[in-house]
Amino acid sequence: MGRAPCCSKVGLHRGPWSPKEDDLLINFIQAHGEGKWRSLPQKAGLLRCGKSCRLRWMNYLRPDIKRGNISPDEDDLIIRLHSLLGNRWSLIAGRLPGRTDNEIKNYWNTHLIKRLRSQGSDKDTNDDNVKAKSKFNLPGRKSGLEKSRIRRGSNWNDNMMKEKEENNGERGKTKIHLPKAIRVTSLRLTGNNDNNNNTGFESNTTTTATISSGNGSAACTLSDRDVPWHDGDHDHGVESLIGCDFSTSDKHLGKLYEEFLQLIKVENQDHDDQDQFNLCAESLLF
DNA sequence: AAATCCACCAACCGCAGTTGC
DNA sequence: CGCAACTGCGGTTGGTGGATT
């Protein structure tokens, strides 16, 4: 049975939001808080799909949204994070306070991708790491490129495919060689976390991360002393995870774990990339 | 001045993961 | 446990405005 559409589109407004609609949405959320997006439009008197309301709020109306140009520091951080995470825009956005995933995605697609190409260092847009990092690369799911091609028909932009192939030829310039990335499907943190302060764990806290490889998953529980970056005298990074008890009953998971260890070794050998390594660890865990 | 091209970005779409019944 | 609703994510589209021809 197919999935029902998120909402009836009959009679709903689409396209750009008017100031009046914005006001209605802001007022409602200020009064009732975020969430319940499905029922929000009706309650707020909006003729919009709940999804559209959520998007508008998340990407534009939230009070903590940072407006204005991306600073050079942010620019640099986006490039570094993208080299580690691929197109995981929400994760990247999570490292840039006030920036939205949509904004970063747009910035990447319009500015950075061109700049990196012109510099001949488009390591981030074509290598296997990025492909592996995308959750859309999972078996059985069509890539965006494929979907786009289907939508546009058979004459769709052969140049794009050509360009893609040409880019693949530049893999040798890729600086960072990570094993295929894993996807952290869920993360549960107990104990106090003082909002973005990575050193804010109290004693006796535990961290539970679930890492999945598509066919299996492993739970890993860390004591507070194991949490990366916790120890002020020594920057452990993800190496703290080595002691975790990953089940090896699943061969995919075993492989995944090996790759994970390899990642740790490779990255630790290169102190120049220590920052990227730390960022990677941080982003994967939070 | 008009037509065309191009860059930008808000918004949409469809899918997958999570949650609740 | 299975199903459906809800939520979030990433890829893509299309409108708009500025630049160029």
GROMACS .gro file of N, CA, C and O in nm, chain A residues 145-214:
model
  280
  145LEU      N    1   2.022   1.211  -0.876
  145LEU     CA    2   2.060   1.227  -1.016
  145LEU      C    3   1.974   1.139  -1.105
  145LEU      O    4   1.925   1.181  -1.209
  146GLU      N    5   1.954   1.017  -1.060
  146GLU     CA    6   1.872   0.925  -1.138
  146GLU      C    7   1.728   0.972  -1.146
  146GLU      O    8   1.665   0.969  -1.250
  147LYS      N    9   1.679   1.016  -1.030
  147LYS     CA   10   1.540   1.061  -1.024
  147LYS      C   11   1.521   1.180  -1.118
  147LYS      O   12   1.423   1.188  -1.191
  148SER      N   13   1.620   1.269  -1.111
  148SER     CA   14   1.612   1.387  -1.196
  148SER      C   15   1.610   1.347  -1.342
  148SER      O   16   1.536   1.402  -1.423
  149ARG      N   17   1.691   1.251  -1.374
  149ARG     CA   18   1.702   1.206  -1.513
  149ARG      C   19   1.569   1.149  -1.561
  149ARG      O   20   1.525   1.174  -1.672
  150ILE      N   21   1.506   1.072  -1.473
  150ILE     CA   22   1.379   1.013  -1.507
  150ILE      C   23   1.275   1.123  -1.530
  150ILE      O   24   1.199   1.121  -1.625
  151ARG      N   25   1.277   1.221  -1.439
  151ARG     CA   26   1.179   1.329  -1.451
  151ARG      C   27   1.197   1.407  -1.580
  151ARG      O   28   1.103   1.445  -1.644
  152ARG      N   29   1.320   1.433  -1.613
  152ARG     CA   30   1.346   1.519  -1.728
  152ARG      C   31   1.336   1.444  -1.860
  152ARG      O   32   1.332   1.505  -1.966
  153GLY      N   33   1.341   1.315  -1.856
  153GLY     CA   34   1.335   1.238  -1.978
  153GLY      C   35   1.472   1.202  -2.029
  153GLY      O   36   1.574   1.237  -1.971
  154SER      N   37   1.474   1.130  -2.140
  154SER     CA   38   1.600   1.070  -2.185
  154SER      C   39   1.700   1.171  -2.236
  154SER      O   40   1.820   1.143  -2.240
  155ASN      N   41   1.655   1.290  -2.276
  155ASN     CA   42   1.751   1.387  -2.329
  155ASN      C   43   1.814   1.468  -2.218
  155ASN      O   44   1.880   1.567  -2.241
  156TRP      N   45   1.792   1.425  -2.098
  156TRP     CA   46   1.845   1.501  -1.985
  156TRP      C   47   1.996   1.510  -1.991
  156TRP      O   48   2.068   1.412  -1.990
  157ASN      N   49   2.036   1.636  -2.004
  157ASN     CA   50   2.170   1.682  -1.979
  157ASN      C   51   2.282   1.578  -1.980
  157ASN      O   52   2.336   1.542  -1.876
  158ASP      N   53   2.318   1.540  -2.096
  158ASP     CA   54   2.431   1.448  -2.105
  158ASP      C   55   2.559   1.514  -2.056
  158ASP      O   56   2.652   1.448  -2.010
  159ASN      N   57   2.560   1.646  -2.067
  159ASN     CA   58   2.679   1.717  -2.020
  159ASN      C   59   2.702   1.695  -1.871
  159ASN      O   60   2.814   1.689  -1.823
  160MET      N   61   2.592   1.682  -1.801
  160MET     CA   62   2.603   1.664  -1.656
  160MET      C   63   2.671   1.531  -1.626
  160MET      O   64   2.756   1.523  -1.538
  161MET      N   65   2.630   1.430  -1.698
  161MET     CA   66   2.691   1.300  -1.676
  161MET      C   67   2.837   1.303  -1.718
  161MET      O   68   2.924   1.246  -1.654
  162LYS      N   69   2.861   1.376  -1.829
  162LYS     CA   70   2.999   1.387  -1.876
  162LYS      C   71   3.084   1.457  -1.771
  162LYS      O   72   3.194   1.415  -1.739
  163GLU      N   73   3.025   1.562  -1.718
  163GLU     CA   74   3.096   1.639  -1.616
  163GLU      C   75   3.126   1.551  -1.496
  163GLU      O   76   3.235   1.554  -1.439
  164LYS      N   77   3.029   1.469  -1.462
  164LYS     CA   78   3.046   1.379  -1.348
  164LYS      C   79   3.161   1.283  -1.374
  164LYS      O   80   3.245   1.259  -1.288
  165GLU      N   81   3.163   1.231  -1.495
  165GLU     CA   82   3.270   1.138  -1.529
  165GLU      C   83   3.405   1.207  -1.526
  165GLU      O   84   3.503   1.152  -1.477
  166GLU      N   85   3.406   1.330  -1.579
  166GLU     CA   86   3.533   1.404  -1.579
  166GLU      C   87   3.581   1.427  -1.437
  166GLU      O   88   3.698   1.415  -1.406
  167ASN      N   89   3.488   1.460  -1.352
  167ASN     CA   90   3.525   1.484  -1.213
  167ASN      C   91   3.583   1.360  -1.149
  167ASN      O   92   3.674   1.366  -1.068
  168ASN      N   93   3.528   1.247  -1.186
  168ASN     CA   94   3.578   1.124  -1.130
  168ASN      C   95   3.725   1.104  -1.164
  168ASN      O   96   3.798   1.039  -1.091
  169GLY      N   97   3.765   1.161  -1.275
  169GLY     CA   98   3.903   1.148  -1.315
  169GLY      C   99   3.999   1.224  -1.227
  169GLY      O  100   4.119   1.208  -1.234
  170GLU      N  101   3.945   1.307  -1.139
  170GLU     CA  102   4.031   1.388  -1.053
  170GLU      C  103   4.045   1.330  -0.915
  170GLU      O  104   4.089   1.395  -0.822
  171ARG      N  105   4.005   1.206  -0.900
  171ARG     CA  106   4.008   1.149  -0.767
  171ARG      C  107   4.146   1.152  -0.705
  171ARG      O  108   4.160   1.159  -0.585
  172GLY      N  109   4.247   1.145  -0.791
  172GLY     CA  110   4.382   1.140  -0.739
  172GLY      C  111   4.418   1.261  -0.655
  172GLY      O  112   4.508   1.257  -0.575
  173LYS      N  113   4.343   1.370  -0.674
  173LYS     CA  114   4.376   1.491  -0.600
  173LYS      C  115   4.313   1.492  -0.461
  173LYS      O  116   4.340   1.581  -0.383
  174THR      N  117   4.229   1.396  -0.439
  174THR     CA  118   4.163   1.393  -0.309
  174THR      C  119   4.266   1.375  -0.199
  174THR      O  120   4.350   1.287  -0.203
  175LYS      N  121   4.256   1.461  -0.101
  175LYS     CA  122   4.354   1.459   0.005
  175LYS      C  123   4.319   1.359   0.113
  175LYS      O  124   4.403   1.286   0.164
  176ILE      N  125   4.192   1.355   0.148
  176ILE     CA  126   4.151   1.270   0.259
  176ILE      C  127   4.092   1.142   0.204
  176ILE      O  128   4.005   1.143   0.119
  177HIS      N  129   4.141   1.032   0.251
  177HIS     CA  130   4.089   0.903   0.207
  177HIS      C  131   4.028   0.831   0.326
  177HIS      O  132   4.098   0.772   0.407
  178LEU      N  133   3.901   0.840   0.336
  178LEU     CA  134   3.833   0.774   0.446
  178LEU      C  135   3.768   0.647   0.397
  178LEU      O  136   3.730   0.637   0.282
  179PRO      N  137   3.755   0.550   0.485
  179PRO     CA  138   3.677   0.434   0.447
  179PRO      C  139   3.532   0.474   0.429
  179PRO      O  140   3.493   0.583   0.471
  180LYS      N  141   3.456   0.387   0.368
  180LYS     CA  142   3.316   0.420   0.348
  180LYS      C  143   3.252   0.457   0.479
  180LYS      O  144   3.270   0.391   0.581
  181ALA      N  145   3.176   0.561   0.472
  181ALA     CA  146   3.122   0.616   0.595
  181ALA      C  147   3.005   0.534   0.646
  181ALA      O  148   2.940   0.461   0.574
  182ILE      N  149   2.982   0.547   0.773
  182ILE     CA  150   2.871   0.481   0.838
  182ILE      C  151   2.764   0.583   0.868
  182ILE      O  152   2.790   0.702   0.865
  183ARG      N  153   2.647   0.534   0.894
  183ARG     CA  154   2.543   0.628   0.928
  183ARG      C  155   2.500   0.607   1.072
  183ARG      O  156   2.467   0.498   1.112
  184VAL      N  157   2.506   0.711   1.149
  184VAL     CA  158   2.459   0.702   1.286
  184VAL      C  159   2.310   0.722   1.283
  184VAL      O  160   2.261   0.831   1.255
  185THR      N  161   2.236   0.616   1.306
  185THR     CA  162   2.091   0.626   1.291
  185THR      C  163   2.023   0.681   1.414
  185THR      O  164   1.917   0.736   1.408
  186SER      N  165   2.082   0.663   1.526
  186SER     CA  166   2.020   0.722   1.643
  186SER      C  167   2.124   0.742   1.750
  186SER      O  168   2.225   0.672   1.755
  187LEU      N  169   2.099   0.835   1.832
  187LEU     CA  170   2.194   0.865   1.937
  187LEU      C  171   2.115   0.907   2.060
  187LEU      O  172   2.031   0.994   2.055
  188ARG      N  173   2.141   0.841   2.167
  188ARG     CA  174   2.071   0.876   2.289
  188ARG      C  175   2.172   0.922   2.390
  188ARG      O  176   2.271   0.856   2.418
  189LEU      N  177   2.152   1.034   2.444
  189LEU     CA  178   2.242   1.084   2.547
  189LEU      C  179   2.166   1.098   2.676
  189LEU      O  180   2.058   1.152   2.680
  190THR      N  181   2.224   1.046   2.780
  190THR     CA  182   2.165   1.071   2.910
  190THR      C  183   2.262   1.152   2.990
  190THR      O  184   2.382   1.153   2.965
  191GLY      N  185   2.214   1.220   3.088
  191GLY     CA  186   2.299   1.307   3.166
  191GLY      C  187   2.290   1.449   3.114
  191GLY      O  188   2.213   1.476   3.022
  192ASN      N  189   2.363   1.537   3.175
  192ASN     CA  190   2.352   1.678   3.138
  192ASN      C  191   2.442   1.712   3.023
  192ASN      O  192   2.556   1.676   3.018
  193ASN      N  193   2.387   1.788   2.937
  193ASN     CA  194   2.464   1.840   2.825
  193ASN      C  195   2.428   1.987   2.817
  193ASN      O  196   2.317   2.022   2.782
  194ASP      N  197   2.523   2.071   2.846
  194ASP     CA  198   2.489   2.213   2.856
  194ASP      C  199   2.492   2.281   2.720
  194ASP      O  200   2.561   2.379   2.700
  195ASN      N  201   2.409   2.226   2.631
  195ASN     CA  202   2.385   2.293   2.504
  195ASN      C  203   2.508   2.335   2.427
  195ASN      O  204   2.557   2.445   2.438
  196ASN      N  205   2.556   2.246   2.346
  196ASN     CA  206   2.668   2.275   2.257
  196ASN      C  207   2.801   2.289   2.328
  196ASN      O  208   2.901   2.320   2.265
  197ASN      N  209   2.803   2.272   2.453
  197ASN     CA  210   2.932   2.273   2.520
  197ASN      C  211   2.978   2.129   2.531
  197ASN      O  212   2.926   2.050   2.608
  198ASN      N  213   3.079   2.097   2.457
  198ASN     CA  214   3.119   1.958   2.448
  198ASN      C  215   3.183   1.905   2.576
  198ASN      O  216   3.202   1.787   2.592
  199THR      N  217   3.218   1.991   2.663
  199THR     CA  218   3.278   1.945   2.786
  199THR      C  219   3.176   1.942   2.899
  199THR      O  220   3.211   1.929   3.014
  200GLY      N  221   3.053   1.951   2.862
  200GLY     CA  222   2.951   1.971   2.964
  200GLY      C  223   2.894   1.846   3.026
  200GLY      O  224   2.791   1.851   3.090
  201PHE      N  225   2.958   1.732   3.009
  201PHE     CA  226   2.905   1.611   3.068
  201PHE      C  227   2.938   1.604   3.217
  201PHE      O  228   3.050   1.627   3.258
  202GLU      N  229   2.838   1.569   3.290
  202GLU     CA  230   2.860   1.547   3.432
  202GLU      C  231   2.911   1.405   3.453
  202GLU      O  232   2.902   1.321   3.366
  203SER      N  233   2.962   1.380   3.571
  203SER     CA  234   3.008   1.246   3.603
  203SER      C  235   2.892   1.148   3.597
  203SER      O  236   2.778   1.183   3.618
  204ASN      N  237   2.929   1.024   3.571
  204ASN     CA  238   2.835   0.914   3.570
  204ASN      C  239   2.733   0.920   3.457
  204ASN      O  240   2.629   0.858   3.461
  205THR      N  241   2.761   0.999   3.359
  205THR     CA  242   2.671   1.000   3.245
  205THR      C  243   2.710   0.886   3.153
  205THR      O  244   2.821   0.835   3.157
  206THR      N  245   2.616   0.845   3.072
  206THR     CA  246   2.647   0.745   2.971
  206THR      C  247   2.603   0.794   2.837
  206THR      O  248   2.512   0.875   2.824
  207THR      N  249   2.671   0.748   2.736
  207THR     CA  250   2.638   0.785   2.600
  207THR      C  251   2.612   0.658   2.522
  207THR      O  252   2.692   0.566   2.525
  208THR      N  253   2.502   0.650   2.456
  208THR     CA  254   2.472   0.532   2.377
  208THR      C  255   2.455   0.572   2.232
  208THR      O  256   2.375   0.657   2.199
  209ALA      N  257   2.535   0.512   2.148
  209ALA     CA  258   2.525   0.541   2.005
  209ALA      C  259   2.492   0.415   1.930
  209ALA      O  260   2.544   0.308   1.962
  210THR      N  261   2.404   0.424   1.836
  210THR     CA  262   2.373   0.310   1.753
  210THR      C  263   2.424   0.337   1.613
  210THR      O  264   2.393   0.438   1.554
  211ILE      N  265   2.506   0.248   1.565
  211ILE     CA  266   2.565   0.266   1.434
  211ILE      C  267   2.512   0.157   1.344
  211ILE      O  268   2.518   0.039   1.378
  212SER      N  269   2.458   0.194   1.230
  212SER     CA  270   2.404   0.091   1.143
  212SER      C  271   2.477   0.088   1.011
  212SER      O  272   2.529   0.188   0.965
  213SER      N  273   2.483  -0.029   0.953
  213SER     CA  274   2.550  -0.044   0.825
  213SER      C  275   2.451  -0.088   0.719
  213SER      O  276   2.488  -0.140   0.618
  214GLY      N  277   2.327  -0.070   0.744
  214GLY     CA  278   2.226  -0.109   0.648
  214GLY      C  279   2.168  -0.245   0.681
  214GLY      O  280   2.048  -0.264   0.679
   0.00000   0.00000   0.00000
